[in-house]
């Protein structure tokens, strides 16, 4: 795989960080989608009332 | 040629105003000195640490003073609608920008002969006259780099109530290259430059200046078209 | 039933691809020899990096278009791209920190790309704040386009100065060689992020256009008298 092998061994205990990284990604994307939806709905409702 | 004449007139006007309202300039100078003093309190009376950070403190004092100077510059123009008068005169928008940016730069450069000796004394830096001249030269490059986008942003934010927050919010991230470049270059001048890195930092500062003095001048025309 | 809009389809495809790509990245791809399991972060981190940069580049293009034509449409798309770029950039910074901790032992290492991203996120957030303070639509469009252009030009300068600043300390290598089994999930996720980003930009632009329409109804067409630039009411709920 990696030809330029570094002397240290494998970094252990990585799963915690991997889960944290994927969770943060999911949360941020979902939160932004949700916020956009709310803002859009509010603005378009206000438009309809006019 | 006409534009150059207009720029010269505008700079003369700004400097004259600056001279007549000396207290304003004086308060910026005092602000800079107080900042330098506060940095030494924040680090503590550890003279080695102070000397190591001297360049950074000096540039930060310049940066913080610059926001005061920049926002004041356009605030004056809005009193009595002076800016509209200038545009109706008619002064070219580009001349207006370069005049303003130039007088901001000059004002910030004038801080150097006062703040640099104060920093040298407070932080116990070994610096002869030749070193000081070099520092002031780099200071001038940094001042030009701060003024170019700073004048543009000051024009945009000058009529907003929250200018004091908005101007640093836009300016500080943008001028990171100026900050890093001048801090590193001044540190190398003060502490010696064994690896000959001074020139590359100076080139970086110069590049920033050239890019932003050109770009901001072009963009400013559009900014005032919408009415500042 | 409402008919599905094109952006909704793209968003759904993006979501599905992200799920598939992440599944392959998490469970099917082999762990890297030296980074171990931590390397699986790459399948979300690298796509986020690519797409956030791409979205900000698009914002720069839209800003030029907005200044050139003066059309509200471009202003709205520029806002969408800027905000999406800020969101993805912030996400990128956090992902980078999570990756830095196990590999370099610290959360923040003044890595060139991470530091540049953080500075850009701060600047473009400032642009969005500026927008929210300018009440007059044409002025807001010009000023934010100017700010986006000025900020985008700064990216290479920031990158180089942070790199030089760093090189005085130590050179940090990052895993760039990628085996072929790792390419598939990376590609899938890159396209997934791209589609999601397009969806975000489209939604945010629609929101901005709706707001602009509302303003043009609410405000008299004549420019407000000088000296009355009042900030808008806070919009976030």
Coordinates of C-alpha atoms in Angstrom, one line a residue:
Chain A
X1 CA 0.0 0.0 0.0
X2 CA 2.1 2.9 1.2
X3 CA 5.6 2.5 -0.1
X4 CA 7.1 5.3 2.0
X5 CA 6.5 3.4 5.2
X6 CA 7.0 5.4 8.3
X7 CA 8.8 3.7 11.3
X8 CA 5.9 4.0 13.8
X9 CA 3.3 1.4 14.0
X10 CA -0.5 1.6 13.5
X11 CA -2.4 4.2 15.4
X12 CA -4.7 2.3 17.7
X13 CA -8.1 3.2 19.1
X14 CA -9.2 5.1 16.1
X15 CA -12.8 4.1 16.0
X16 CA -13.9 6.8 18.6
X17 CA -12.5 9.5 16.3
X18 CA -14.0 8.0 13.2
X19 CA -17.4 7.8 14.8
X20 CA -17.1 11.3 16.1
X21 CA -16.1 12.6 12.6
X22 CA -18.9 10.9 10.8
X23 CA -21.4 12.0 13.5
X24 CA -20.4 15.6 13.3
X25 CA -20.7 15.5 9.5
X26 CA -24.1 14.0 9.7
X27 CA -25.2 16.5 12.4
X28 CA -23.9 19.6 10.6
X29 CA -25.4 18.6 7.2
X30 CA -28.8 17.6 8.8
X31 CA -28.9 20.8 10.9
X32 CA -28.2 23.1 8.0
X33 CA -30.8 21.3 5.9
X34 CA -33.3 21.7 8.7
X35 CA -32.5 25.4 9.3
X36 CA -32.8 26.1 5.6
X37 CA -36.2 24.4 5.5
X38 CA -37.5 26.4 8.5
X39 CA -36.3 29.7 7.2
X40 CA -37.6 29.0 3.7
X41 CA -41.0 28.0 5.0
X42 CA -41.3 31.0 7.2
X43 CA -40.3 33.4 4.4
X44 CA -42.6 31.8 1.9
X45 CA -45.5 31.7 4.4
X46 CA -45.1 35.4 5.1
X47 CA -45.1 35.9 1.3
X48 CA -48.4 34.1 1.0
X49 CA -50.1 36.2 3.7
X50 CA -49.4 39.3 1.8
Chain B
X1 CA -3.1 63.4 -14.7
X2 CA -6.3 65.0 -13.5
X3 CA -6.8 62.0 -11.2
X4 CA -3.3 62.4 -9.8
X5 CA -4.0 66.0 -9.1
X6 CA -7.3 65.1 -7.4
X7 CA -5.5 62.5 -5.3
X8 CA -2.9 65.0 -4.2
X9 CA -5.6 67.6 -3.3
X10 CA -7.6 65.0 -1.3
X11 CA -4.5 63.9 0.6
X12 CA -3.6 67.5 1.4
X13 CA -7.2 68.1 2.6
X14 CA -7.1 65.0 4.8
X15 CA -3.8 65.8 6.3
X16 CA -4.9 69.4 6.9
X17 CA -8.0 68.2 8.7
X18 CA -5.9 65.8 10.7
X19 CA -3.6 68.6 11.7
X20 CA -6.5 70.9 12.7
X21 CA -8.1 68.1 14.7
X22 CA -4.9 67.1 16.4
X23 CA -6.7 65.6 19.5
X24 CA -8.1 62.8 17.3
X25 CA -4.7 61.8 16.0
X26 CA -3.2 62.1 19.4
X27 CA -5.8 59.8 20.9
X28 CA -5.0 57.1 18.3
X29 CA -1.3 57.5 19.3
X30 CA -2.1 57.2 23.0
X31 CA -4.3 54.2 22.2
X32 CA -1.3 52.5 20.5
X33 CA 1.0 53.3 23.5
X34 CA -1.6 51.9 26.0
X35 CA -1.9 48.7 23.9
X36 CA 1.9 48.2 23.9
X37 CA 1.9 48.7 27.7
X38 CA -1.0 46.2 28.1
X39 CA 0.9 43.6 26.2
X40 CA 3.8 43.8 28.6
X41 CA 1.4 43.4 31.5
X42 CA -0.2 40.4 29.8
X43 CA 3.1 38.6 29.3
X44 CA 4.4 39.6 32.7
X45 CA 7.8 41.2 33.6
X46 CA 9.7 38.3 31.9
X47 CA 12.1 40.3 29.7
X48 CA 13.1 37.4 27.5
X49 CA 9.5 36.6 26.6
X50 CA 8.8 40.3 26.0
X51 CA 11.8 40.6 23.7
X52 CA 10.8 37.5 21.8
X53 CA 7.2 38.8 21.3
X54 CA 8.2 42.5 20.6
X55 CA 7.6 42.3 16.8
X56 CA 4.2 40.7 17.3
X57 CA 3.1 43.3 20.0
X58 CA 4.3 46.2 17.8
X59 CA 2.3 45.0 14.7
X60 CA -0.8 44.2 16.9
X61 CA -0.6 47.8 18.2
X62 CA -0.6 49.0 14.6
X63 CA -3.5 46.7 13.7
X64 CA -5.7 47.8 16.6
X65 CA -4.9 51.5 16.1
X66 CA -5.6 51.2 12.4
X67 CA -9.3 50.2 12.9
X68 CA -9.7 53.4 14.9
X69 CA -8.0 55.5 12.3
X70 CA -9.9 53.9 9.4
X71 CA -13.4 54.2 10.8
X72 CA -12.8 57.8 11.8
X73 CA -11.7 58.7 8.3
X74 CA -15.1 58.1 6.7
X75 CA -17.1 59.2 9.6
X76 CA -15.8 62.7 9.0
X77 CA -16.8 62.6 5.4
X78 CA -20.4 61.8 6.3
X79 CA -20.8 64.8 8.5
X80 CA -22.4 67.5 6.4
X81 CA -22.6 65.1 3.4
X82 CA -19.0 66.0 2.5
X83 CA -18.6 62.8 0.5
X84 CA -21.5 63.6 -1.8
X85 CA -20.1 67.0 -2.2
X86 CA -16.8 65.6 -3.3
X87 CA -18.4 63.2 -5.8
X88 CA -20.5 66.1 -7.2
X89 CA -17.4 68.3 -7.4
X90 CA -16.8 66.1 -9.5
X91 CA -14.0 64.0 -8.0
X92 CA -13.3 60.7 -9.7
X93 CA -14.4 57.8 -7.4
X94 CA -11.0 56.2 -8.0
X95 CA -9.2 59.4 -6.9
X96 CA -11.4 59.5 -3.8
X97 CA -10.3 56.0 -2.9
X98 CA -6.6 56.5 -3.5
X99 CA -6.7 59.8 -1.7
X100 CA -8.3 58.3 1.3
X101 CA -6.2 55.2 1.3
X102 CA -3.0 57.2 0.9
X103 CA -3.9 59.6 3.8
X104 CA -4.8 56.6 6.0
X105 CA -1.4 55.0 5.1
X106 CA 0.5 58.2 5.9
X107 CA -1.3 58.6 9.2
X108 CA -0.5 55.0 10.2
X109 CA 3.2 55.5 9.1
X110 CA 3.4 58.5 11.3
X111 CA 2.6 56.3 14.2
X112 CA 5.8 54.3 13.7
X113 CA 8.4 56.9 14.9
X114 CA 6.4 57.1 18.1
X115 CA 5.4 53.5 18.8
X116 CA 8.6 51.8 17.7
X117 CA 10.9 53.6 20.2
X118 CA 8.3 53.0 22.9
X119 CA 8.3 49.3 22.1
X120 CA 12.1 49.2 22.0
X121 CA 12.3 50.7 25.4
X122 CA 9.4 48.8 27.0
X123 CA 10.5 45.4 25.7
X124 CA 14.3 46.1 26.2
X125 CA 15.1 45.3 22.5
X126 CA 18.6 45.9 21.3
X127 CA 18.1 48.1 18.3
X128 CA 20.4 50.7 16.7
X129 CA 19.2 53.5 14.4
X130 CA 19.8 51.3 11.3
X131 CA 17.5 48.6 12.7
X132 CA 14.9 51.2 13.5
X133 CA 14.9 52.5 10.0
X134 CA 14.4 49.0 8.7
X135 CA 11.5 48.4 11.1
X136 CA 9.9 51.7 10.0
X137 CA 10.2 50.6 6.4
X138 CA 8.4 47.3 7.1
X139 CA 5.9 49.2 9.2
X140 CA 5.1 51.4 6.1
X141 CA 4.5 48.3 4.0
X142 CA 2.2 46.9 6.6
X143 CA 0.4 50.2 7.0
X144 CA -0.2 50.2 3.2
X145 CA -1.5 46.7 3.3
X146 CA -3.9 47.5 6.1
X147 CA -5.1 50.7 4.5
X148 CA -5.9 49.3 1.1
X149 CA -8.7 46.8 2.0
X150 CA -9.3 48.8 5.2
X151 CA -10.3 51.9 3.3
X152 CA -12.6 49.9 1.1
X153 CA -14.3 48.2 4.1
X154 CA -14.5 51.5 6.0
X155 CA -16.3 53.1 3.1
X156 CA -18.8 50.2 3.1
X157 CA -19.4 50.0 6.8
X158 CA -19.1 53.7 7.6
X159 CA -22.9 54.3 7.5
X160 CA -23.8 51.3 9.5
X161 CA -24.5 51.5 13.1
X162 CA -22.4 48.5 13.9
X163 CA -19.3 49.7 12.1
X164 CA -17.1 49.3 15.1
X165 CA -17.8 45.5 15.1
X166 CA -18.1 45.0 11.3
X167 CA -14.9 46.6 10.2
X168 CA -12.6 44.4 12.3
X169 CA -14.7 41.4 11.6
X170 CA -14.0 41.8 7.9
X171 CA -10.6 43.3 8.1
X172 CA -8.8 41.1 10.6
X173 CA -9.1 37.7 8.8
X174 CA -8.3 39.4 5.5
X175 CA -5.1 40.9 6.6
X176 CA -3.6 37.8 8.1
X177 CA -0.9 37.8 5.4
X178 CA 0.0 41.4 6.4
X179 CA 0.1 40.5 10.0
X180 CA 2.2 37.3 9.6
X181 CA 4.5 38.9 7.0
X182 CA 5.2 42.0 9.0
X183 CA 5.6 40.2 12.4
X184 CA 8.0 37.7 10.9
X185 CA 10.0 40.3 9.0
X186 CA 10.2 42.7 12.0
X187 CA 11.2 39.8 14.3
X188 CA 14.0 38.9 11.8
X189 CA 15.2 42.5 11.7
X190 CA 15.2 42.7 15.5
X191 CA 16.5 39.3 16.3
X192 CA 18.9 38.6 13.4
X193 CA 18.2 36.7 10.2
X194 CA 20.6 33.7 10.0
X195 CA 18.7 31.9 7.2
X196 CA 18.0 34.9 5.0
X197 CA 14.2 34.7 5.2
X198 CA 13.7 38.4 5.5
X199 CA 13.4 39.0 1.7
X200 CA 10.7 36.4 1.2
X201 CA 8.5 37.9 3.9
X202 CA 9.1 41.4 2.5
X203 CA 8.1 40.2 -1.0
X204 CA 4.9 38.7 0.5
X205 CA 4.0 42.0 2.1
X206 CA 4.8 43.8 -1.1
X207 CA 2.7 41.4 -3.1
X208 CA -0.3 41.9 -0.8
X209 CA 0.1 45.7 -1.1
X210 CA 0.3 45.6 -4.9
X211 CA -2.7 43.2 -5.3
X212 CA -5.0 45.1 -2.9
X213 CA -4.0 48.6 -3.9
X214 CA -5.0 47.7 -7.5
X215 CA -8.1 45.5 -6.7
X216 CA -9.6 47.8 -4.1
X217 CA -9.3 50.9 -6.4
X218 CA -11.2 49.1 -9.1
X219 CA -13.9 47.8 -6.8
X220 CA -14.3 51.1 -4.9
X221 CA -15.8 52.7 -8.1
X222 CA -18.7 50.2 -7.8
X223 CA -19.1 50.7 -4.1
X224 CA -19.7 54.4 -4.4
X225 CA -22.0 54.0 -7.4
X226 CA -24.5 52.6 -5.0
X227 CA -24.0 55.6 -2.8
X228 CA -21.8 55.3 0.3
Chain C
X1 CA -48.8 15.7 -3.8
X2 CA -46.4 18.3 -4.9
X3 CA -44.2 17.5 -7.8
X4 CA -40.6 17.0 -6.8
X5 CA -38.3 20.0 -7.7
X6 CA -35.0 19.3 -9.5
X7 CA -33.0 20.4 -6.5
X8 CA -34.9 18.0 -4.2
X9 CA -34.0 15.1 -6.6
X10 CA -30.3 16.2 -6.5
X11 CA -30.4 16.5 -2.7
X12 CA -31.9 13.0 -2.4
X13 CA -29.4 11.5 -4.7
X14 CA -26.6 13.2 -2.8
X15 CA -28.0 11.8 0.5
X16 CA -28.2 8.3 -0.8
X17 CA -24.7 8.4 -2.3
X18 CA -23.3 9.8 1.0
X19 CA -24.9 6.8 2.9
X20 CA -23.5 4.3 0.4
X21 CA -20.1 5.9 0.2
X22 CA -19.8 6.2 3.9
X23 CA -20.9 2.6 4.4
X24 CA -18.2 1.3 2.0
X25 CA -15.7 3.6 3.7
X26 CA -16.6 2.5 7.2
X27 CA -17.1 -1.2 6.7
X28 CA -15.8 -2.5 3.3
X29 CA -12.6 -0.6 2.8
X30 CA -9.5 -1.9 4.5
X31 CA -7.9 0.0 7.3
X32 CA -4.8 1.9 6.3
X33 CA -1.5 0.4 7.4
X34 CA -0.1 3.2 9.5
X35 CA -3.1 5.4 10.2
X36 CA -5.3 2.4 11.1
X37 CA -9.0 3.0 11.4
X38 CA -8.5 6.7 11.8
X39 CA -7.9 6.9 8.1
X40 CA -11.6 6.2 7.5
X41 CA -12.2 9.9 8.3
X42 CA -10.7 10.6 4.9
X43 CA -13.9 9.5 3.1
X44 CA -15.8 12.4 4.5
X45 CA -13.0 14.8 5.2
X46 CA -11.4 15.0 1.8
X47 CA -14.8 15.4 -0.1
X48 CA -15.8 18.1 2.3
X49 CA -12.5 19.9 1.6
X50 CA -12.9 19.6 -2.2
X51 CA -16.5 20.7 -2.3
X52 CA -16.1 23.6 0.2
X53 CA -13.3 25.0 -1.9
X54 CA -15.4 24.5 -5.1
X55 CA -18.4 26.2 -3.6
X56 CA -16.4 29.2 -2.5
X57 CA -14.9 29.4 -6.0
X58 CA -18.4 29.3 -7.4
X59 CA -19.3 32.2 -4.9
X60 CA -16.5 34.2 -6.4
X61 CA -17.8 33.6 -9.9
X62 CA -21.3 34.5 -8.9
X63 CA -20.0 37.6 -7.2
X64 CA -18.4 38.8 -10.4
X65 CA -21.6 37.9 -12.3
X66 CA -23.7 39.8 -9.8
X67 CA -21.5 42.9 -10.1
X68 CA -21.4 42.6 -13.9
X69 CA -25.1 42.3 -14.5
X70 CA -26.6 43.8 -11.3
X71 CA -29.3 41.0 -11.4
X72 CA -30.8 40.0 -8.1
X73 CA -30.7 36.4 -9.3
X74 CA -26.9 36.3 -9.1
X75 CA -26.9 38.0 -5.8
X76 CA -29.1 35.3 -4.4
X77 CA -27.0 32.5 -5.8
X78 CA -23.8 34.2 -4.5
X79 CA -25.4 34.3 -1.0
X80 CA -26.3 30.7 -1.2
X81 CA -22.8 29.7 -2.3
X82 CA -21.2 31.8 0.4
X83 CA -23.3 30.5 3.2
X84 CA -22.9 26.9 2.0
X85 CA -19.2 27.4 1.8
X86 CA -19.1 28.8 5.3
X87 CA -21.1 25.8 6.6
X88 CA -18.9 23.2 4.8
X89 CA -15.8 25.1 5.8
X90 CA -16.7 25.1 9.5
X91 CA -17.5 21.4 9.2
X92 CA -14.1 20.8 7.5
X93 CA -12.3 22.6 10.4
X94 CA -14.0 20.4 13.0
X95 CA -13.3 17.2 11.0
X96 CA -9.7 18.3 10.6
X97 CA -9.4 18.8 14.4
X98 CA -10.9 15.3 15.0
X99 CA -8.3 13.8 12.6
X100 CA -5.4 15.8 14.0
X101 CA -5.9 14.6 17.6
X102 CA -5.1 10.9 17.1
X103 CA -2.5 11.4 14.3
X104 CA -0.6 14.4 15.6
X105 CA -1.6 14.2 19.3
X106 CA -3.1 17.7 19.4
X107 CA -6.4 19.2 18.3
X108 CA -4.9 22.1 16.6
X109 CA -1.5 21.9 14.8
X110 CA -1.5 25.1 12.6
X111 CA -1.7 22.8 9.6
X112 CA -1.7 24.9 6.4
X113 CA -5.0 23.9 4.9
X114 CA -6.8 23.8 8.2
X115 CA -5.6 27.2 9.2
X116 CA -6.4 28.7 5.8
X117 CA -9.9 27.2 6.0
X118 CA -10.5 28.7 9.4
X119 CA -9.5 32.1 8.3
X120 CA -11.7 31.9 5.3
X121 CA -14.7 30.7 7.3
X122 CA -14.2 33.7 9.6
X123 CA -14.0 36.2 6.7
X124 CA -17.0 34.9 4.8
X125 CA -19.0 34.8 7.9
X126 CA -18.2 38.5 8.2
X127 CA -19.6 38.9 4.7
X128 CA -22.8 37.3 5.7
X129 CA -23.0 39.5 8.7
X130 CA -22.4 42.6 6.5
X131 CA -25.3 41.5 4.3
X132 CA -27.6 41.3 7.3
X133 CA -26.8 44.9 8.3
X134 CA -27.4 46.6 4.9
X135 CA -31.1 47.3 4.4
X136 CA -31.0 48.6 0.8
X137 CA -31.0 45.6 -1.7
X138 CA -28.8 47.1 -4.5
X139 CA -26.2 48.4 -2.1
X140 CA -26.2 45.1 -0.2
X141 CA -25.7 43.2 -3.5
X142 CA -22.7 45.3 -4.6
X143 CA -21.1 45.4 -1.2
X144 CA -21.3 41.7 -0.5
X145 CA -20.1 40.9 -4.0
X146 CA -17.1 43.3 -3.5
X147 CA -16.3 41.6 -0.1
X148 CA -16.5 38.1 -1.6
X149 CA -14.1 39.1 -4.4
X150 CA -11.7 40.7 -2.1
X151 CA -11.8 37.7 0.3
X152 CA -11.4 35.1 -2.4
X153 CA -8.3 36.8 -3.8
X154 CA -6.8 36.5 -0.3
X155 CA -7.0 32.7 -0.2
X156 CA -3.7 31.9 -2.0
X157 CA -1.9 34.7 0.0
X158 CA -3.1 33.3 3.3
X159 CA -2.2 29.8 2.2
X160 CA 1.4 30.7 1.3
X161 CA 2.0 32.8 4.4
X162 CA 0.7 30.1 6.7
X163 CA 2.9 27.6 4.9
X164 CA 6.0 29.7 5.3
X165 CA 5.0 30.5 8.9
X166 CA 4.7 26.7 9.5
X167 CA 7.8 25.7 7.7
X168 CA 9.8 27.5 10.4
X169 CA 8.6 24.9 12.9
X170 CA 8.3 21.6 11.2
X171 CA 7.1 20.0 8.0
X172 CA 3.9 18.1 8.4
X173 CA 3.3 15.4 5.9
X174 CA -0.2 14.2 5.3
X175 CA -1.4 10.9 3.8
X176 CA -1.7 11.6 0.1
X177 CA -1.0 8.2 -1.4
X178 CA -4.3 6.4 -1.6
X179 CA -4.8 2.7 -2.6
X180 CA -7.3 1.8 -5.2
X181 CA -9.7 0.1 -2.8
X182 CA -10.0 3.4 -1.1
X183 CA -10.7 5.4 -4.2
X184 CA -14.2 4.1 -4.7
X185 CA -15.8 5.4 -1.5
X186 CA -13.8 8.6 -1.8
X187 CA -15.3 9.2 -5.3
X188 CA -18.8 8.3 -4.3
X189 CA -18.6 10.7 -1.3
X190 CA -17.1 13.5 -3.3
X191 CA -20.0 13.4 -5.7
X192 CA -22.4 13.0 -2.8
X193 CA -21.0 16.2 -1.2
X194 CA -21.2 18.0 -4.5
X195 CA -24.9 17.1 -5.0
X196 CA -25.7 18.0 -1.4
X197 CA -23.8 21.3 -1.8
X198 CA -25.8 22.1 -5.0
X199 CA -29.0 21.3 -3.1
X200 CA -27.9 23.7 -0.3
X201 CA -27.0 26.5 -2.7
X202 CA -30.3 26.1 -4.5
X203 CA -32.4 26.1 -1.4
X204 CA -30.5 29.1 0.1
X205 CA -30.8 31.0 -3.2
X206 CA -34.5 30.4 -3.3
X207 CA -34.7 31.7 0.3
X208 CA -32.7 34.8 -0.6
X209 CA -34.9 35.4 -3.7
X210 CA -38.0 35.1 -1.6
X211 CA -36.6 37.7 0.8
X212 CA -35.7 40.0 -2.0
X213 CA -39.2 39.8 -3.4
X214 CA -40.6 40.5 0.1
X215 CA -38.4 43.5 0.5
X216 CA -39.3 45.0 -2.9
X217 CA -43.0 44.8 -1.9
X218 CA -42.4 46.2 1.6
X219 CA -40.0 49.0 0.7
X220 CA -41.1 51.9 -1.5
X221 CA -39.1 51.9 -4.7
X222 CA -37.5 55.2 -3.9
X223 CA -34.3 55.0 -2.0
X224 CA -34.6 55.6 1.7
X225 CA -33.5 59.0 2.7
X226 CA -29.8 59.3 3.5
X227 CA -28.6 58.7 7.0
X228 CA -31.2 56.1 7.8
X229 CA -29.4 52.9 7.1
X230 CA -31.0 50.9 9.8
X231 CA -30.0 47.2 10.2
X232 CA -32.7 44.6 9.5
X233 CA -34.4 42.9 12.3
X234 CA -32.7 39.6 13.3
X235 CA -33.8 36.9 10.9
X236 CA -32.7 33.8 12.7
X237 CA -35.3 32.2 14.8

